[in-house]
Structure formats: structure tokens, C-alpha cells
Coordinates of N, CA and C in Angstrom, one line a residue:
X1 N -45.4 32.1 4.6 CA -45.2 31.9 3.1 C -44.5 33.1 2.5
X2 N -43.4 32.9 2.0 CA -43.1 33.9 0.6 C -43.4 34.4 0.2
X3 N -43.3 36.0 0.3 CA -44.2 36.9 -0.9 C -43.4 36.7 -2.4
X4 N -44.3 36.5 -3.2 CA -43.5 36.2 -4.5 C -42.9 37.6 -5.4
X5 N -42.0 37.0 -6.0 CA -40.3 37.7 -6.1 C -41.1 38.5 -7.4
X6 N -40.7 39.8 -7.4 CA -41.2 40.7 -8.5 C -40.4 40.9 -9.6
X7 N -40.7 40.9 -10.2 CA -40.0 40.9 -12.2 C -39.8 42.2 -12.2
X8 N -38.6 41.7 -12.9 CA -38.1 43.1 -13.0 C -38.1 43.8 -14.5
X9 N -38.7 45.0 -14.7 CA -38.9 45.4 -16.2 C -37.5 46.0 -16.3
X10 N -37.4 45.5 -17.9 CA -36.1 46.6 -18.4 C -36.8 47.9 -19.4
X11 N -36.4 48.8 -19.2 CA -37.0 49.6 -19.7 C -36.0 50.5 -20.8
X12 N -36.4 50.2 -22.5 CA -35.8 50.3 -23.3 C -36.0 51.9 -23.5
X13 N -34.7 52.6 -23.7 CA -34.5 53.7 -24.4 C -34.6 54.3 -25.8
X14 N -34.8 54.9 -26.4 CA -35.4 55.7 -27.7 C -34.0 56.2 -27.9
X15 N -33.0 55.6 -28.8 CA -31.7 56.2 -29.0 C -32.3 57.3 -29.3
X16 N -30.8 58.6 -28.9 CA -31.0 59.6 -29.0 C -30.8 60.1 -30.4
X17 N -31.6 61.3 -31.0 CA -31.6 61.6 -32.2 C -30.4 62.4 -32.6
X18 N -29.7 61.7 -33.9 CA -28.7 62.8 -34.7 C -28.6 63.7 -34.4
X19 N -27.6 64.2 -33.6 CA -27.0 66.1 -33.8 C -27.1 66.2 -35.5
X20 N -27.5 67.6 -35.3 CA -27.6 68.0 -36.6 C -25.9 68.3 -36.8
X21 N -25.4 68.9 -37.8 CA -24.0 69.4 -38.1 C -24.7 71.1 -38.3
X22 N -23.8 71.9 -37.6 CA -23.7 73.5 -38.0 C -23.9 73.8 -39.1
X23 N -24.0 74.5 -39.6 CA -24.1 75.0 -41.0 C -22.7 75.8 -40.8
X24 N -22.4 75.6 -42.5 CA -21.1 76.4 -42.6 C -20.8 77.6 -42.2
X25 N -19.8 78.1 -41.3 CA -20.2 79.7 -40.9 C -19.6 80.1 -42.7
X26 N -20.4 81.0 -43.3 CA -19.5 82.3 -44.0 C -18.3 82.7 -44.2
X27 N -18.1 82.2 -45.1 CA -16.4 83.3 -45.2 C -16.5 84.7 -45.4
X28 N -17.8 85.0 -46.0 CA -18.0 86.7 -45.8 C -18.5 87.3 -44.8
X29 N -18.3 88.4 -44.4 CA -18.3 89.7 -43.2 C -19.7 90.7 -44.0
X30 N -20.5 91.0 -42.8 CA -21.3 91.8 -43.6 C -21.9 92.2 -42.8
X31 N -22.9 93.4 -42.6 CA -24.1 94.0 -41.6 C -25.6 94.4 -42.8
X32 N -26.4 93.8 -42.1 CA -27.7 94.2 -42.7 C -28.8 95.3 -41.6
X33 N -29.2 95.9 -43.1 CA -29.5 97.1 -42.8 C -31.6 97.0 -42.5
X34 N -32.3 97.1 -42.0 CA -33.3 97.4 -42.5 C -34.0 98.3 -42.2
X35 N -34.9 98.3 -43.8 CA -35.4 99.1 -44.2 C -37.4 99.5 -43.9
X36 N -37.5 100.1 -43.4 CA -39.1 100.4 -42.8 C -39.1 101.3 -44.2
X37 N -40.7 100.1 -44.6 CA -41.6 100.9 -46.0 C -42.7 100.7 -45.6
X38 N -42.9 102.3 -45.5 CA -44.8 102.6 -45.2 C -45.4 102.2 -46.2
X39 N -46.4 102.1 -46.7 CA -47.4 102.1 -47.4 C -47.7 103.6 -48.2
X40 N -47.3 103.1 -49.6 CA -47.6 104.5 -50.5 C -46.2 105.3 -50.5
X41 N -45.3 105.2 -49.9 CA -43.4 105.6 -49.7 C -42.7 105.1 -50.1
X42 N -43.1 104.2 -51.3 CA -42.3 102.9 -51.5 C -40.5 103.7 -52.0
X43 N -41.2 104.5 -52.8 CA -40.0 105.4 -53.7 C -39.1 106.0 -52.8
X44 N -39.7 107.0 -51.9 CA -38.5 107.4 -50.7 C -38.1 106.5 -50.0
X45 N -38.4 105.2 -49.7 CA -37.6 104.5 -49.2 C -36.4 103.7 -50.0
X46 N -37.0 103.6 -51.1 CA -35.6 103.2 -51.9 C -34.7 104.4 -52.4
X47 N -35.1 105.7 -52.2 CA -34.1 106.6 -52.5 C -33.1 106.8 -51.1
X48 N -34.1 106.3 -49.8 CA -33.2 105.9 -48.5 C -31.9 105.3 -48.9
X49 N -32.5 104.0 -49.3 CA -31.5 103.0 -49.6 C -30.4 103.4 -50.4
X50 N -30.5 103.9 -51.5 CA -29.3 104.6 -52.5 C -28.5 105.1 -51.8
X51 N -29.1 106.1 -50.8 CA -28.5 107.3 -50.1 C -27.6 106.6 -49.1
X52 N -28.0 105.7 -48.9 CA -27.3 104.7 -47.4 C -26.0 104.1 -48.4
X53 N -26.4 103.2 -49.0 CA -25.3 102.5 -49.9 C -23.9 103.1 -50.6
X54 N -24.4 104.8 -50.7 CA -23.4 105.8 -51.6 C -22.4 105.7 -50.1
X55 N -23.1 105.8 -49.0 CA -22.4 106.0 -47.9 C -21.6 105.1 -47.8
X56 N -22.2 103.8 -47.7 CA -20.8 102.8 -47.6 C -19.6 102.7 -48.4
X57 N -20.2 102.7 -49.8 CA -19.1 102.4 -50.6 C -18.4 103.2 -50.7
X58 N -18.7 104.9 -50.4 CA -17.3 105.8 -50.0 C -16.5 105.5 -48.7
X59 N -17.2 104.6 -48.1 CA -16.5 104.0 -47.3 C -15.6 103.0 -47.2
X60 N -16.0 102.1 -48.3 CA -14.5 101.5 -49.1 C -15.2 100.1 -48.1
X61 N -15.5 99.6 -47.5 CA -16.3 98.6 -46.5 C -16.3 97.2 -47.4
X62 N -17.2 97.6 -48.1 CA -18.4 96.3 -48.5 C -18.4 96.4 -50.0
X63 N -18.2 95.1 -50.8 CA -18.1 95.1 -52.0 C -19.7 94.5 -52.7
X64 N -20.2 94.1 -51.9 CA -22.0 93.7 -52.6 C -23.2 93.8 -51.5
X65 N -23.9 94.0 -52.6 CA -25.2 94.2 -51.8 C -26.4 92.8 -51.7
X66 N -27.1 92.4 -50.9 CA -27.6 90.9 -50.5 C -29.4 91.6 -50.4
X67 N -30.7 91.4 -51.2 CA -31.8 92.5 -50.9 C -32.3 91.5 -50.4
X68 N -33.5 91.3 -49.6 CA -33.6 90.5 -48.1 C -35.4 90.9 -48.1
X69 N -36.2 89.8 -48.5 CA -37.8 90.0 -48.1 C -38.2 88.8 -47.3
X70 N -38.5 89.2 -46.0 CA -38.9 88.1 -45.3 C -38.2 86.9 -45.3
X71 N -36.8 87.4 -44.9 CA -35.0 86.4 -45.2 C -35.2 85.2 -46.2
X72 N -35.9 86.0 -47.2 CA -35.2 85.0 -48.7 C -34.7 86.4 -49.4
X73 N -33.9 86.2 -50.0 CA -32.9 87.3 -51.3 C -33.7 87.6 -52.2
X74 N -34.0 88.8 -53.0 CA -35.2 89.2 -54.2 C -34.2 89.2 -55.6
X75 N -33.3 89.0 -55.6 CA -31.8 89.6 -56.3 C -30.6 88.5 -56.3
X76 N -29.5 88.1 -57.3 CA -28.5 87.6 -56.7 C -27.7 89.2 -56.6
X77 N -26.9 89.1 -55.8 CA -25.7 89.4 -55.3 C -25.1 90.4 -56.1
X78 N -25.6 91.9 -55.6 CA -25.1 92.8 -56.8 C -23.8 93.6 -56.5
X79 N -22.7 93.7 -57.3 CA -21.6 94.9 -56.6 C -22.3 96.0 -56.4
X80 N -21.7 96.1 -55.1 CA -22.1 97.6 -54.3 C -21.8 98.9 -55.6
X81 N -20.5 98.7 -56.1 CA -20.4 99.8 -56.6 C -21.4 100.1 -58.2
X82 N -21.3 98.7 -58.7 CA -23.0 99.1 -60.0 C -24.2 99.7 -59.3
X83 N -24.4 99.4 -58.0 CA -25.9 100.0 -57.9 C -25.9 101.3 -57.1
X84 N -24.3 101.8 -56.8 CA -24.7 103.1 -56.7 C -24.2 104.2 -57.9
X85 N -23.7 103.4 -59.0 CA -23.4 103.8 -59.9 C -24.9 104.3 -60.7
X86 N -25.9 104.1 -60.2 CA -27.1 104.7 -61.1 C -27.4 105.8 -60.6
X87 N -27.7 106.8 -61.1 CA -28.6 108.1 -61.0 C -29.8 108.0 -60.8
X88 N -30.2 108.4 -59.4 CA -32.3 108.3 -59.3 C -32.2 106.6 -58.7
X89 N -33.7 106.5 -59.6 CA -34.1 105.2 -59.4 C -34.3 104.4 -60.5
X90 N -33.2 104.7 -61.4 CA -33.4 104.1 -62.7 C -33.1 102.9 -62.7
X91 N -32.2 102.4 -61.8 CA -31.5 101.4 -61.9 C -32.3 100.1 -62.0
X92 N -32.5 99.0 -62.5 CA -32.7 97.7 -62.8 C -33.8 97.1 -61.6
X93 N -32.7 97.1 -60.7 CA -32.9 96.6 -59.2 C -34.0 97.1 -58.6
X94 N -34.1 98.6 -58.8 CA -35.6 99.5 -57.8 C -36.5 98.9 -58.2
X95 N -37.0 98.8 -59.9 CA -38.1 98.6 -60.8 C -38.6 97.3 -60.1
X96 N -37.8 96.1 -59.9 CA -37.9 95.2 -59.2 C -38.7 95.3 -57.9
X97 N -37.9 95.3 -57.0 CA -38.4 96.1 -55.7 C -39.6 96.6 -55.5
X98 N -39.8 97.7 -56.2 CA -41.0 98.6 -56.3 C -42.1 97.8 -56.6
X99 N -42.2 97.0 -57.4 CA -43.0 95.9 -58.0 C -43.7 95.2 -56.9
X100 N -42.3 94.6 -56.0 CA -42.8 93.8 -54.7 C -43.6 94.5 -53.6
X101 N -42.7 95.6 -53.3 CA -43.3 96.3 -52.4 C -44.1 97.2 -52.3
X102 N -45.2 97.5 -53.4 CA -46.5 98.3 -54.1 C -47.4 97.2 -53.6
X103 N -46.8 96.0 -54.0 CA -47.8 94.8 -53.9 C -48.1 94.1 -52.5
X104 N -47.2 94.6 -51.5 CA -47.4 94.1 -50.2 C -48.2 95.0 -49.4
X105 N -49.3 94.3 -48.9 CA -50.2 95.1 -48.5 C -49.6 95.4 -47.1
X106 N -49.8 97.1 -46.9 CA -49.3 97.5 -45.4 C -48.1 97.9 -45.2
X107 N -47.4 98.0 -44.0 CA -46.3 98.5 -43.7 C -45.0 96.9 -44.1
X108 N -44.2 97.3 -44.5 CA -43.6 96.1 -44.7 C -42.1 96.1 -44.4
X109 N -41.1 95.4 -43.9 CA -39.1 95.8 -43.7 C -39.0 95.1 -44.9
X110 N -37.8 95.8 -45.7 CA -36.5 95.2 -46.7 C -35.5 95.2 -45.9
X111 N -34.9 93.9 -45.8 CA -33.6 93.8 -45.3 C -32.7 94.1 -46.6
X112 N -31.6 95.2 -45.9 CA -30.6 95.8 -47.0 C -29.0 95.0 -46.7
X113 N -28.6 93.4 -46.7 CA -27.7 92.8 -46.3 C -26.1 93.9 -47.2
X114 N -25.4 94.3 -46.8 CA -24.1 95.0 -47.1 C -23.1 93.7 -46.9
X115 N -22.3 93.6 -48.6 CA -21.5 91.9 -47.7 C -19.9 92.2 -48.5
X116 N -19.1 91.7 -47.5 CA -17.7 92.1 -47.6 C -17.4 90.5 -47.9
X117 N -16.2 89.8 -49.0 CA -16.1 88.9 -48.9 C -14.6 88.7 -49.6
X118 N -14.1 89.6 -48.5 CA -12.6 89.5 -48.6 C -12.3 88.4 -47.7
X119 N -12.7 88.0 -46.8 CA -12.3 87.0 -45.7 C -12.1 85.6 -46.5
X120 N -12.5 85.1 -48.3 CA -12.7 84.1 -48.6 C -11.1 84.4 -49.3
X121 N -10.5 85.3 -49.9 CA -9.7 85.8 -50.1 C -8.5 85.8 -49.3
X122 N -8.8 86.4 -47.7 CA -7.9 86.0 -46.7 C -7.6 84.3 -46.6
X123 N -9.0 83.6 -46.4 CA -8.7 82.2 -46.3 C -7.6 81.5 -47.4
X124 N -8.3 81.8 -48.7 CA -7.4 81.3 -49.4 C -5.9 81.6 -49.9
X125 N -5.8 82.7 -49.5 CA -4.5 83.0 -49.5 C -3.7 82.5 -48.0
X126 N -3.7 82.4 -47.3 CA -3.5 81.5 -46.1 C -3.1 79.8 -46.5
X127 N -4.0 79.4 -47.0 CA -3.9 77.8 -48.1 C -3.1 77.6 -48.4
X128 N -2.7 78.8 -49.5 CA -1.8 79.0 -50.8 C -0.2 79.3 -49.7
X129 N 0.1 80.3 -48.7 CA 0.5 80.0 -48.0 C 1.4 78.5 -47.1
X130 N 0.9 78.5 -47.1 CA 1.0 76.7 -46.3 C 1.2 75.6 -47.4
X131 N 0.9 75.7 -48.5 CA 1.3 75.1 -49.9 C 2.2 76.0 -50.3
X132 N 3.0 76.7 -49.7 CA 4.3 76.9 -50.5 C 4.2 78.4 -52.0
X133 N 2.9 78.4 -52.1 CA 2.6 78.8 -53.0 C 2.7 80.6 -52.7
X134 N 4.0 81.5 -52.6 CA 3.9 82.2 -51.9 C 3.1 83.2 -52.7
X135 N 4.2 83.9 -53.9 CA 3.5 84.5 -55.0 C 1.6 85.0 -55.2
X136 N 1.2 83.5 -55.4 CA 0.0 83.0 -54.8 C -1.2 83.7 -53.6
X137 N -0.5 83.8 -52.8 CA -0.9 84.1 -51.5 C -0.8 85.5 -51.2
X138 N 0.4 86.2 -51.8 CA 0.6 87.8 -51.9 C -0.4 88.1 -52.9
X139 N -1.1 87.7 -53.5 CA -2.1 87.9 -54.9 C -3.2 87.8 -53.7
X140 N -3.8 86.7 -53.2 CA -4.8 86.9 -52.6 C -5.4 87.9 -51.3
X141 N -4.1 87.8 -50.6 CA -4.3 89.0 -49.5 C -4.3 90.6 -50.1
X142 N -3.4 90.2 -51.3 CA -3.9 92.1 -51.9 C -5.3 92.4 -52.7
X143 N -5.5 91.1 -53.0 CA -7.0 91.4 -53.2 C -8.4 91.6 -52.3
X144 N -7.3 90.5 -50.9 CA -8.5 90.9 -49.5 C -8.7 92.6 -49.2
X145 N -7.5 93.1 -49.3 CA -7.4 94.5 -49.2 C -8.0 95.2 -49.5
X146 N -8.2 94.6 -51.2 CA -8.7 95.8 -52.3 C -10.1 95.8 -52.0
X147 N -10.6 94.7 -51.4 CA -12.1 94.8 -50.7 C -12.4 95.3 -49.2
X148 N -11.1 95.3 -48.3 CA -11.6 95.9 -47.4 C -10.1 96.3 -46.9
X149 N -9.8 97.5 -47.1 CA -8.1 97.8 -46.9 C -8.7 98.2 -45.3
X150 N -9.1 97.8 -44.4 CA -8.7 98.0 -43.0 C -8.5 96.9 -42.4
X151 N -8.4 95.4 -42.9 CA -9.0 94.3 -42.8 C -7.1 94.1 -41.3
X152 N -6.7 94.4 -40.6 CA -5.3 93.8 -39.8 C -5.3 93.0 -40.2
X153 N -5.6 91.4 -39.9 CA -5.1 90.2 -40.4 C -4.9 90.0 -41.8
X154 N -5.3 90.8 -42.6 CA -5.4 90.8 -43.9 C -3.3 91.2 -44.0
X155 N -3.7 92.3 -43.7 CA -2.1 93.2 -43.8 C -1.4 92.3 -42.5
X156 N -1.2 91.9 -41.8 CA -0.4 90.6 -41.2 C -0.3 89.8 -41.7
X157 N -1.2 88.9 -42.5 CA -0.7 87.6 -43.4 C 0.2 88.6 -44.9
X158 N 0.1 89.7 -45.1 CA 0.5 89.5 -46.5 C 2.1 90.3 -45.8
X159 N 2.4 90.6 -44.9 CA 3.5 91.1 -44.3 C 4.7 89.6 -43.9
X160 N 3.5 88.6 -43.5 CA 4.3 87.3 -43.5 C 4.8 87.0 -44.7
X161 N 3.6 86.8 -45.7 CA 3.9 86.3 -47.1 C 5.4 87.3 -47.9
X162 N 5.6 88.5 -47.4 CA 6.4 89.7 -48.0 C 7.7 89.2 -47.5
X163 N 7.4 88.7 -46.2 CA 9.0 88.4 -45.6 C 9.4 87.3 -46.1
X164 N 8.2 86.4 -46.1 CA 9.2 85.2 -46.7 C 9.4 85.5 -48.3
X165 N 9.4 86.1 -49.2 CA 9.5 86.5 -49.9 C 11.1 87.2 -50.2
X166 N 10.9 88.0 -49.2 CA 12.6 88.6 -49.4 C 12.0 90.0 -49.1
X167 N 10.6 90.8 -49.2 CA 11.0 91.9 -49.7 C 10.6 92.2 -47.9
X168 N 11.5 92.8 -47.6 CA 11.6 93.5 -46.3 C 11.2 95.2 -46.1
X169 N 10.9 95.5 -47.1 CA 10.3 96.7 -47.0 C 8.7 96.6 -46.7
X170 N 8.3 95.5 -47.7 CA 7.1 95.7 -47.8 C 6.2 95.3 -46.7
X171 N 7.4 94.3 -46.3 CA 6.7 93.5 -44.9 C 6.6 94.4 -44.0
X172 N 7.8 95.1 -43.6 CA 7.2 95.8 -42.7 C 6.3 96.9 -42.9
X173 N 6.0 97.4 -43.7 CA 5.2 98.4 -44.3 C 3.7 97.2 -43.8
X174 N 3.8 96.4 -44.1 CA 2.3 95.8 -43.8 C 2.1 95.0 -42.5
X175 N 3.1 95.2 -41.9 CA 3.1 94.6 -40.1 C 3.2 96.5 -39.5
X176 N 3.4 96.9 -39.6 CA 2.7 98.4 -38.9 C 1.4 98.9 -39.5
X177 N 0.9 98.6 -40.9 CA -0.4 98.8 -41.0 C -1.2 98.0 -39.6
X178 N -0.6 96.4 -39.7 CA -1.9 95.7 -38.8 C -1.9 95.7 -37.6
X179 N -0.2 96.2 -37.0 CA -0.2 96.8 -36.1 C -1.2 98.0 -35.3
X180 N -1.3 98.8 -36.5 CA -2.0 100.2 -35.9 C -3.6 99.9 -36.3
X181 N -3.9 99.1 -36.9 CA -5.0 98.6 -36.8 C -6.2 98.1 -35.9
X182 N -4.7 97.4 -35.1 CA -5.5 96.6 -34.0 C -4.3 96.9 -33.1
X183 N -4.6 97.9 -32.1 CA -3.3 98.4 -31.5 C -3.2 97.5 -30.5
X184 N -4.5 96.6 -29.7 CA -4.8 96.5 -28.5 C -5.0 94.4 -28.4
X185 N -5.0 94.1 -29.6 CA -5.4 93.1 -29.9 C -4.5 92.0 -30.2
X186 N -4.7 90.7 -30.7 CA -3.4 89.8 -31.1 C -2.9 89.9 -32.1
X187 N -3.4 90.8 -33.4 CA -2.7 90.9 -34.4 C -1.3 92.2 -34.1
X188 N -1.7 92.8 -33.6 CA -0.5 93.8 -33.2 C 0.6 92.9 -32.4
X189 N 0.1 92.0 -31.2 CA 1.1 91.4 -30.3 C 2.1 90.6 -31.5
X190 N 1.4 90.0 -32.5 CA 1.9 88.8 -33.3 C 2.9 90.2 -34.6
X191 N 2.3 91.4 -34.5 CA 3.2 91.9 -35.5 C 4.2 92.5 -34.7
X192 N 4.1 93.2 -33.9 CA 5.6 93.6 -32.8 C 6.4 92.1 -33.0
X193 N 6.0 90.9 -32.8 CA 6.6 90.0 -32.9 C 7.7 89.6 -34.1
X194 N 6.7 90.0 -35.3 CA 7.9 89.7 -36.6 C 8.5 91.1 -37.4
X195 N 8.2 92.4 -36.5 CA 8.6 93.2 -36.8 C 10.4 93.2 -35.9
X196 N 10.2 93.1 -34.5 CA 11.0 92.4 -34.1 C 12.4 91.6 -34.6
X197 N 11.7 90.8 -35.0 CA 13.0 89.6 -35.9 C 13.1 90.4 -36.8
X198 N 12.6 91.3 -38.0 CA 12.9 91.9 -39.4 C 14.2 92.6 -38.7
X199 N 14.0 93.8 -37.8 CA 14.8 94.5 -37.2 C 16.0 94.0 -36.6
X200 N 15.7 92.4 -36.1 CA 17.1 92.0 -35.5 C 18.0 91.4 -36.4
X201 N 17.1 90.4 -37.5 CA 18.0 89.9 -38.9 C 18.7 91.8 -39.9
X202 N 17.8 92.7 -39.8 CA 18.4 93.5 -40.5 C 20.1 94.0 -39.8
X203 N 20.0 93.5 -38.7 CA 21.3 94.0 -37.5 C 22.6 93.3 -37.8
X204 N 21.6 91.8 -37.9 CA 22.9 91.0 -38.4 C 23.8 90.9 -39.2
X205 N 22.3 91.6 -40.1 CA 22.9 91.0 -41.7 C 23.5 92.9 -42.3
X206 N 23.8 93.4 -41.1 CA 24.6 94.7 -41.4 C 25.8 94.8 -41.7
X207 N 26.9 95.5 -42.3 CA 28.4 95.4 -42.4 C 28.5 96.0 -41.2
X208 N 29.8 95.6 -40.7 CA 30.4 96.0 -39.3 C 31.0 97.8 -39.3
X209 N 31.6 98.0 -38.8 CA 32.1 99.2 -38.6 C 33.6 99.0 -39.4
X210 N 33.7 100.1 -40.3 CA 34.8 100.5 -41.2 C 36.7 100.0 -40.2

């Protein structure tokens, strides 16, 4: 006799769940700082902080400050340069602070976020760029600057934007900034590049010999 023929199970799958989407990266550049507050030091630790911040902003770096308790923000978004524009701890922002961190029992960290957001300025001048819009785009990259004048791709795109422009001084003036910037890297390779053509159109477009 036949051993009888076995059924065959199909065995249904649990579609797989939604990838989430990334979260937007940032258009701003920034380094966070933190800050260790003992208990009963609350004051010398934010005179730390002052003391740190005068540092940057003589550094020309970072145009705002991001204050950070247990990675939620205590503050919106202050220019760097108002808050070290106060003398002491008079400033708005400590009173704040001090408030919180009197009240947290124990040793506690402030995150001191430092945020540069010239890169939304780079982006968008890039845009404006590519739309033609040259004027536009020389406005934006000089304001990337004015937030972070070491920025090479900053001074590369506005050296493109200068050439196409006409003004050939300025371009190269800002393709050897990002050159020397980034001596080692692709913004230098890409500026030897259009410093290059500036030098070989200037050849051309020379009078000949008398």
C-alpha cells in the first residue's frame, strides 16, 4: 500500500517593514562642546563657557551658539557674537541656565553646540549658480565667507562665479585662496584646473609682439 502523499504547507511571509527615510543631513557645520557642572559650581562653569566661546569667535569659526540639556536645546539659536558680547554673567542666557542647573540634582553635562551655517549659503549660492543667476551667487558665497572665511569650496565656487563674470582678478584671487586651503585635496586639483585656463585665455587674449 501507498504511504499517503503529504500536503504541502505554504508558508506566508510578514512583508517587510518600511525603511525609514534619513533624516535630513544639516546644511550647518558645527562641533559641540561639553560642559561638566559639579554641584554648587554652577557659576564657574558658565564663566568656563564664556571663556570658551570668546575663544571661538576670535576665531572667526562659528556664527551661533545651540545650548544642549539632555539633547533637547534650552534656548533658540543665539549669535555667537551677542553672547560674548556681555560682560560677567549678566547676560540673559546664564540667568536661564543657572536656574536649570541649581535645580538638577548632582553632577550634571551642558552640551555647548558651536554652529557654523555658512554651508546653507554655500548651497544656495551654487542653485543660484546653475540658474544663471550669477550676481546672485557672488552674494551668497561672500556671505559663506563672512561666516567662515577658511571655508576652500566656499572661495572655489565664488572664484567660478568671478570668472564667469568677467572679473579675472578676483577669480583668481579666490582660486589660490582655496587652493592654499586645501593644498592636498580636490578643491586645489579643481582650482589648479581653472587657474590654468584663466592663465591660458589671458595668453590668448594678449596683443602680439610690436
Amino acid at each position: 500500500m501507498a504511504p499517503p502523499k503529504r500536503r504541502k504547507t505554504t508558508v506566508r511571509r510578514k512583508p517587510a517593514p518600511p525603511r525609514r527615510r534619513a533624516a535630513p543631513r544639516s546644511k550647518e557645520s558645527g562641533t559641540t562642546l561639553p560642559v561638566d557642572v559639579q554641584p554648587g559650581a554652577v557659576d564657574e562653569a558658565l564663566r568656563k563657557v564664556t571663556d570658551t566661546l570668546r575663544q571661538w569667535a576670535n576665531a572667526g569659526r562659528y556664527t551661533k551658539v545651540r545650548f544642549k540639556f539632555r539633547g533637547k536645546p534650552l534656548l533658540p539659536d543665539l549669535p555667537l557674537a551677542a553672547v560674548v558680547a556681555a560682560e560677567g554673567l549678566t547676560f540673559y542666557w546664564t540667568g536661564i541656565l543657572r536656574a536649570l542647573l541649581v535645580n538638577v540634582a548632582g553632577r550634571s553635562v551642558l552640551d555647548v553646540e558651536l554652529v557654523n551655517d555658512s554651508e546653507g549659503h554655500l548651497q544656495k549660492g551654487k542653485e543660484e549658480l546653475l540658474s544663471g543667476e550669477v550676481d546672485r551667487a557672488i552674494a551668497e558665497f561672500r556671505t559663506a565667507l563672512a561666516k567662515q572665511h577658511d571655508n576652500p569650496r566656499a572661495h572655489l565656487n565664488l572664484g567660478i562665479a568671478l570668472k564667469l563674470k568677467g572679473d579675472r582678478a578676483g577669480a583668481r584671487s579666490s582660486l589660490e585662496k582655496a587652493r592654499k586651503l586645501d593644498p592636498d585635496g580636490p578643491v586645489a586639483r579643481e582650482a589648479d584646473r581653472l587657474l590654468q585656463g584663466l592663465e591660458g585665455s589671458a595668453e590668448m587674449g594678449s596683443p602680439g609682439p610690436a
